[in-house]
């Protein structure tokens, strides 16, 4: 409707006469249109962000009200006073603290290990010359296409053979270095470590390990941080393989398995389940608030590099 | 070749380029090392792990799939392609396949369209608070699927679910989201859409920012409006990024597991609903292998079939992309011809 109404005042001004207003007309028109457009822009974006954030708000609403309150119609849409109570129930309902600790151990070990091995391999692929380098790197990229979930059954049989079923290392060891990590660090090293620096370090009699430690690592730290964040995130959120291999040993459950148990066992008590869920996403929320810039840059860079 | 050119060549991001150069230095004499064994030592952890947990497992999956094999009984007997034949006759497997592809479409299509629009809007240097919007959109992506599934499960609950409450307040009959086939697919697809739209938006935004501004300037001089610039410049030039995102989404959604599992929280949750109305392929695989009767051989056959389906689906996406390529070539040829004709007329 407004688009139709808009031109009228401009046309009337134009008929009124002077060349100045004639020139002013279109630009004013454009300015008004751009104001309207930016208003629409911000509305759409704000709506999208609200939709993104709403489930978290809802998590808190359910988790902070008693189950009885949430069962009324229409449901309460503002937070209530029962969060502590619900959280306590959730923590007592499943081995919650144990699961948080397990998840932290798993994710932290995987992250440190991925960073270490990927930096070494990425450095080798970016800066060293050796027979078969091109082919081997292509091979690394090719392995990214192999869907990992599908090795589920043999991996489980293999872990049984090792005697690792139910042990945290069954989750940690297969993830200690990833193709994506090697690829990412190769790009980071190639883009941030100047050859002159490597040559200079070499002249000064630095060993190859010294070079990695004193020259490569300090220059790649920002790029490595992004990889570290995402590696931790994926390890923390991983569900299927931990469920399969740790499922039979409740004391080694990760937080995701504990959540699933919580939701499966107490599904009638939404408030309690939601309190547990909220507690499980809290560490990641804190990390995201602290590192959102790196993570956004990482997602966007990842797209360009891919 | 002098030193400076060599350095420049070193810095090219693509490693293979350098090897083709005439002045290829001796092996093992890069700027960084003299020890010829060092690079092999550095890359070995990846290859060792991949040999054990990658190559071995895929090959072994195939081997297992040729046997009547269960967790309790161990390897029983070689049955050849029996498991695959049985799979093709298994109505539950087909139901799971249809469900998986239905959810895949319901999640990928709206997600890509929304992400494109949001990326176009975000691509504005004058936009205030870009970081706030970007991080707001990326938050769902860092949340675990388990947490997402739990929250959405409650939003879509028949009784006391927020969505049904809104439907009731608007004066309609509440829906039993879990019971219907399509309605449960919509609910599960909405979890996926919610989680990945923001991530794809950022991928598309990065790709849009890589498009040279001169293209848009030229189009503006030719009088193209904003919508035309979006459909004629942005979207065609974004095709590689869209292809990347669609392939990622297709391969990811074919492995849909946690969402349907948790959507059916409570009794019988691995069946994907009373009537398997939201059973997915991977959930079926899981329920066959890691629950009674622990049929490893059979689920290994499911796994290989799923690998095949992923490859086919990816090939289909690439095929559609090639089709677009050809159409574009044709329209470009026609455009050139038209221009040539116009020049003739002008003369």
PDB file of N, CA and C in Angstrom, chain B residues 235-281:
ATOM      1  N   UNK B 235      22.388 -14.747  -6.215  1.00  0.00           N
ATOM      2  CA  UNK B 235      22.090 -16.178  -6.159  1.00  0.00           C
ATOM      3  C   UNK B 235      22.921 -16.990  -7.165  1.00  0.00           C
ATOM      4  N   UNK B 236      23.005 -16.579  -8.450  1.00  0.00           N
ATOM      5  CA  UNK B 236      23.851 -17.366  -9.357  1.00  0.00           C
ATOM      6  C   UNK B 236      25.307 -17.445  -8.920  1.00  0.00           C
ATOM      7  N   UNK B 237      25.851 -16.321  -8.432  1.00  0.00           N
ATOM      8  CA  UNK B 237      27.260 -16.344  -8.041  1.00  0.00           C
ATOM      9  C   UNK B 237      27.469 -17.098  -6.738  1.00  0.00           C
ATOM     10  N   UNK B 238      26.384 -17.309  -6.024  1.00  0.00           N
ATOM     11  CA  UNK B 238      26.475 -18.015  -4.748  1.00  0.00           C
ATOM     12  C   UNK B 238      26.344 -19.523  -4.927  1.00  0.00           C
ATOM     13  N   UNK B 239      26.156 -19.940  -6.165  1.00  0.00           N
ATOM     14  CA  UNK B 239      25.837 -21.345  -6.377  1.00  0.00           C
ATOM     15  C   UNK B 239      26.868 -22.301  -5.769  1.00  0.00           C
ATOM     16  N   UNK B 240      28.172 -22.038  -5.883  1.00  0.00           N
ATOM     17  CA  UNK B 240      29.122 -22.950  -5.225  1.00  0.00           C
ATOM     18  C   UNK B 240      28.893 -23.050  -3.719  1.00  0.00           C
ATOM     19  N   UNK B 241      28.605 -21.901  -3.080  1.00  0.00           N
ATOM     20  CA  UNK B 241      28.362 -21.924  -1.634  1.00  0.00           C
ATOM     21  C   UNK B 241      27.070 -22.669  -1.314  1.00  0.00           C
ATOM     22  N   UNK B 242      26.044 -22.460  -2.155  1.00  0.00           N
ATOM     23  CA  UNK B 242      24.773 -23.154  -1.930  1.00  0.00           C
ATOM     24  C   UNK B 242      24.982 -24.657  -2.095  1.00  0.00           C
ATOM     25  N   UNK B 243      25.736 -25.009  -3.124  1.00  0.00           N
ATOM     26  CA  UNK B 243      26.031 -26.423  -3.366  1.00  0.00           C
ATOM     27  C   UNK B 243      26.714 -27.041  -2.144  1.00  0.00           C
ATOM     28  N   UNK B 244      27.723 -26.342  -1.637  1.00  0.00           N
ATOM     29  CA  UNK B 244      28.452 -26.789  -0.456  1.00  0.00           C
ATOM     30  C   UNK B 244      27.500 -26.991   0.724  1.00  0.00           C
ATOM     31  N   UNK B 245      26.641 -25.999   0.961  1.00  0.00           N
ATOM     32  CA  UNK B 245      25.728 -26.077   2.099  1.00  0.00           C
ATOM     33  C   UNK B 245      24.697 -27.191   1.917  1.00  0.00           C
ATOM     34  N   UNK B 246      24.196 -27.341   0.693  1.00  0.00           N
ATOM     35  CA  UNK B 246      23.174 -28.367   0.458  1.00  0.00           C
ATOM     36  C   UNK B 246      23.776 -29.766   0.627  1.00  0.00           C
ATOM     37  N   UNK B 247      24.971 -29.970   0.068  1.00  0.00           N
ATOM     38  CA  UNK B 247      25.597 -31.292   0.207  1.00  0.00           C
ATOM     39  C   UNK B 247      25.847 -31.612   1.682  1.00  0.00           C
ATOM     40  N   UNK B 248      26.368 -30.622   2.424  1.00  0.00           N
ATOM     41  CA  UNK B 248      26.591 -30.825   3.865  1.00  0.00           C
ATOM     42  C   UNK B 248      25.281 -31.189   4.556  1.00  0.00           C
ATOM     43  N   UNK B 249      24.236 -30.465   4.219  1.00  0.00           N
ATOM     44  CA  UNK B 249      22.948 -30.675   4.865  1.00  0.00           C
ATOM     45  C   UNK B 249      22.380 -32.056   4.518  1.00  0.00           C
ATOM     46  N   UNK B 250      22.481 -32.434   3.238  1.00  0.00           N
ATOM     47  CA  UNK B 250      21.938 -33.725   2.816  1.00  0.00           C
ATOM     48  C   UNK B 250      22.664 -34.861   3.532  1.00  0.00           C
ATOM     49  N   UNK B 251      24.004 -34.811   3.516  1.00  0.00           N
ATOM     50  CA  UNK B 251      24.759 -35.886   4.157  1.00  0.00           C
ATOM     51  C   UNK B 251      24.490 -35.903   5.657  1.00  0.00           C
ATOM     52  N   UNK B 252      24.393 -34.723   6.257  1.00  0.00           N
ATOM     53  CA  UNK B 252      24.121 -34.640   7.691  1.00  0.00           C
ATOM     54  C   UNK B 252      22.737 -35.162   8.041  1.00  0.00           C
ATOM     55  N   UNK B 253      21.736 -34.768   7.263  1.00  0.00           N
ATOM     56  CA  UNK B 253      20.361 -35.144   7.612  1.00  0.00           C
ATOM     57  C   UNK B 253      20.054 -36.607   7.308  1.00  0.00           C
ATOM     58  N   UNK B 254      20.823 -37.209   6.374  1.00  0.00           N
ATOM     59  CA  UNK B 254      20.625 -38.641   6.164  1.00  0.00           C
ATOM     60  C   UNK B 254      21.051 -39.415   7.412  1.00  0.00           C
ATOM     61  N   UNK B 255      21.876 -38.771   8.241  1.00  0.00           N
ATOM     62  CA  UNK B 255      22.323 -39.430   9.469  1.00  0.00           C
ATOM     63  C   UNK B 255      21.557 -38.921  10.679  1.00  0.00           C
ATOM     64  N   UNK B 256      20.348 -38.483  10.462  1.00  0.00           N
ATOM     65  CA  UNK B 256      19.519 -37.967  11.545  1.00  0.00           C
ATOM     66  C   UNK B 256      19.285 -39.069  12.579  1.00  0.00           C
ATOM     67  N   UNK B 257      19.577 -38.758  13.828  1.00  0.00           N
ATOM     68  CA  UNK B 257      19.468 -39.792  14.847  1.00  0.00           C
ATOM     69  C   UNK B 257      18.913 -39.259  16.179  1.00  0.00           C
ATOM     70  N   UNK B 258      19.614 -38.290  16.756  1.00  0.00           N
ATOM     71  CA  UNK B 258      19.259 -37.852  18.107  1.00  0.00           C
ATOM     72  C   UNK B 258      17.866 -37.232  18.161  1.00  0.00           C
ATOM     73  N   UNK B 259      17.515 -36.442  17.143  1.00  0.00           N
ATOM     74  CA  UNK B 259      16.223 -35.753  17.174  1.00  0.00           C
ATOM     75  C   UNK B 259      15.054 -36.738  17.225  1.00  0.00           C
ATOM     76  N   UNK B 260      14.965 -37.710  16.308  1.00  0.00           N
ATOM     77  CA  UNK B 260      13.838 -38.654  16.412  1.00  0.00           C
ATOM     78  C   UNK B 260      13.912 -39.509  17.673  1.00  0.00           C
ATOM     79  N   UNK B 261      15.135 -39.832  18.119  1.00  0.00           N
ATOM     80  CA  UNK B 261      15.255 -40.640  19.338  1.00  0.00           C
ATOM     81  C   UNK B 261      14.643 -39.899  20.527  1.00  0.00           C
ATOM     82  N   UNK B 262      15.018 -38.620  20.685  1.00  0.00           N
ATOM     83  CA  UNK B 262      14.548 -37.877  21.843  1.00  0.00           C
ATOM     84  C   UNK B 262      13.134 -37.352  21.666  1.00  0.00           C
ATOM     85  N   UNK B 263      12.724 -37.202  20.426  1.00  0.00           N
ATOM     86  CA  UNK B 263      11.350 -36.769  20.162  1.00  0.00           C
ATOM     87  C   UNK B 263      10.383 -37.794  20.749  1.00  0.00           C
ATOM     88  N   UNK B 264      10.785 -39.049  20.747  1.00  0.00           N
ATOM     89  CA  UNK B 264       9.933 -40.090  21.309  1.00  0.00           C
ATOM     90  C   UNK B 264      10.346 -40.470  22.713  1.00  0.00           C
ATOM     91  N   UNK B 265      10.730 -39.487  23.530  1.00  0.00           N
ATOM     92  CA  UNK B 265      11.168 -39.797  24.895  1.00  0.00           C
ATOM     93  C   UNK B 265      10.101 -40.581  25.631  1.00  0.00           C
ATOM     94  N   UNK B 266      10.537 -41.518  26.460  1.00  0.00           N
ATOM     95  CA  UNK B 266       9.595 -42.362  27.188  1.00  0.00           C
ATOM     96  C   UNK B 266       9.677 -43.771  26.647  1.00  0.00           C
ATOM     97  N   UNK B 267       8.605 -44.502  26.805  1.00  0.00           N
ATOM     98  CA  UNK B 267       8.649 -45.909  26.426  1.00  0.00           C
ATOM     99  C   UNK B 267       8.807 -46.087  24.925  1.00  0.00           C
ATOM    100  N   UNK B 268       9.586 -47.065  24.549  1.00  0.00           N
ATOM    101  CA  UNK B 268       9.723 -47.423  23.137  1.00  0.00           C
ATOM    102  C   UNK B 268      10.322 -46.329  22.284  1.00  0.00           C
ATOM    103  N   UNK B 269      11.269 -45.585  22.822  1.00  0.00           N
ATOM    104  CA  UNK B 269      11.726 -44.410  22.104  1.00  0.00           C
ATOM    105  C   UNK B 269      12.592 -44.732  20.891  1.00  0.00           C
ATOM    106  N   UNK B 270      13.121 -45.955  20.786  1.00  0.00           N
ATOM    107  CA  UNK B 270      13.946 -46.229  19.613  1.00  0.00           C
ATOM    108  C   UNK B 270      13.120 -46.688  18.421  1.00  0.00           C
ATOM    109  N   UNK B 271      11.807 -46.812  18.599  1.00  0.00           N
ATOM    110  CA  UNK B 271      11.001 -47.271  17.479  1.00  0.00           C
ATOM    111  C   UNK B 271      10.591 -46.124  16.563  1.00  0.00           C
ATOM    112  N   UNK B 272      10.846 -44.896  16.980  1.00  0.00           N
ATOM    113  CA  UNK B 272      10.445 -43.759  16.172  1.00  0.00           C
ATOM    114  C   UNK B 272       8.934 -43.643  16.072  1.00  0.00           C
ATOM    115  N   UNK B 273       8.281 -43.719  17.223  1.00  0.00           N
ATOM    116  CA  UNK B 273       6.825 -43.594  17.229  1.00  0.00           C
ATOM    117  C   UNK B 273       6.142 -44.949  17.212  1.00  0.00           C
ATOM    118  N   UNK B 274       4.883 -44.988  17.656  1.00  0.00           N
ATOM    119  CA  UNK B 274       4.143 -46.249  17.744  1.00  0.00           C
ATOM    120  C   UNK B 274       4.091 -46.963  16.410  1.00  0.00           C
ATOM    121  N   UNK B 275       3.994 -46.167  15.370  1.00  0.00           N
ATOM    122  CA  UNK B 275       3.803 -46.744  14.048  1.00  0.00           C
ATOM    123  C   UNK B 275       5.041 -46.476  13.196  1.00  0.00           C
ATOM    124  N   UNK B 276       6.179 -46.270  13.831  1.00  0.00           N
ATOM    125  CA  UNK B 276       7.434 -45.911  13.152  1.00  0.00           C
ATOM    126  C   UNK B 276       7.255 -44.681  12.271  1.00  0.00           C
ATOM    127  N   UNK B 277       6.350 -43.787  12.682  1.00  0.00           N
ATOM    128  CA  UNK B 277       6.064 -42.668  11.778  1.00  0.00           C
ATOM    129  C   UNK B 277       7.228 -41.691  11.677  1.00  0.00           C
ATOM    130  N   UNK B 278       8.141 -41.684  12.657  1.00  0.00           N
ATOM    131  CA  UNK B 278       9.322 -40.836  12.496  1.00  0.00           C
ATOM    132  C   UNK B 278      10.622 -41.612  12.735  1.00  0.00           C
ATOM    133  N   UNK B 279      10.575 -42.898  12.428  1.00  0.00           N
ATOM    134  CA  UNK B 279      11.786 -43.718  12.480  1.00  0.00           C
ATOM    135  C   UNK B 279      12.714 -43.290  11.337  1.00  0.00           C
ATOM    136  N   UNK B 280      13.998 -43.033  11.639  1.00  0.00           N
ATOM    137  CA  UNK B 280      14.936 -42.706  10.563  1.00  0.00           C
ATOM    138  C   UNK B 280      15.893 -43.878  10.349  1.00  0.00           C
ATOM    139  N   UNK B 281      16.659 -43.814   9.254  1.00  0.00           N
ATOM    140  CA  UNK B 281      17.520 -44.942   8.907  1.00  0.00           C
ATOM    141  C   UNK B 281      18.529 -45.231  10.016  1.00  0.00           C
TER     142      UNK B 281
END
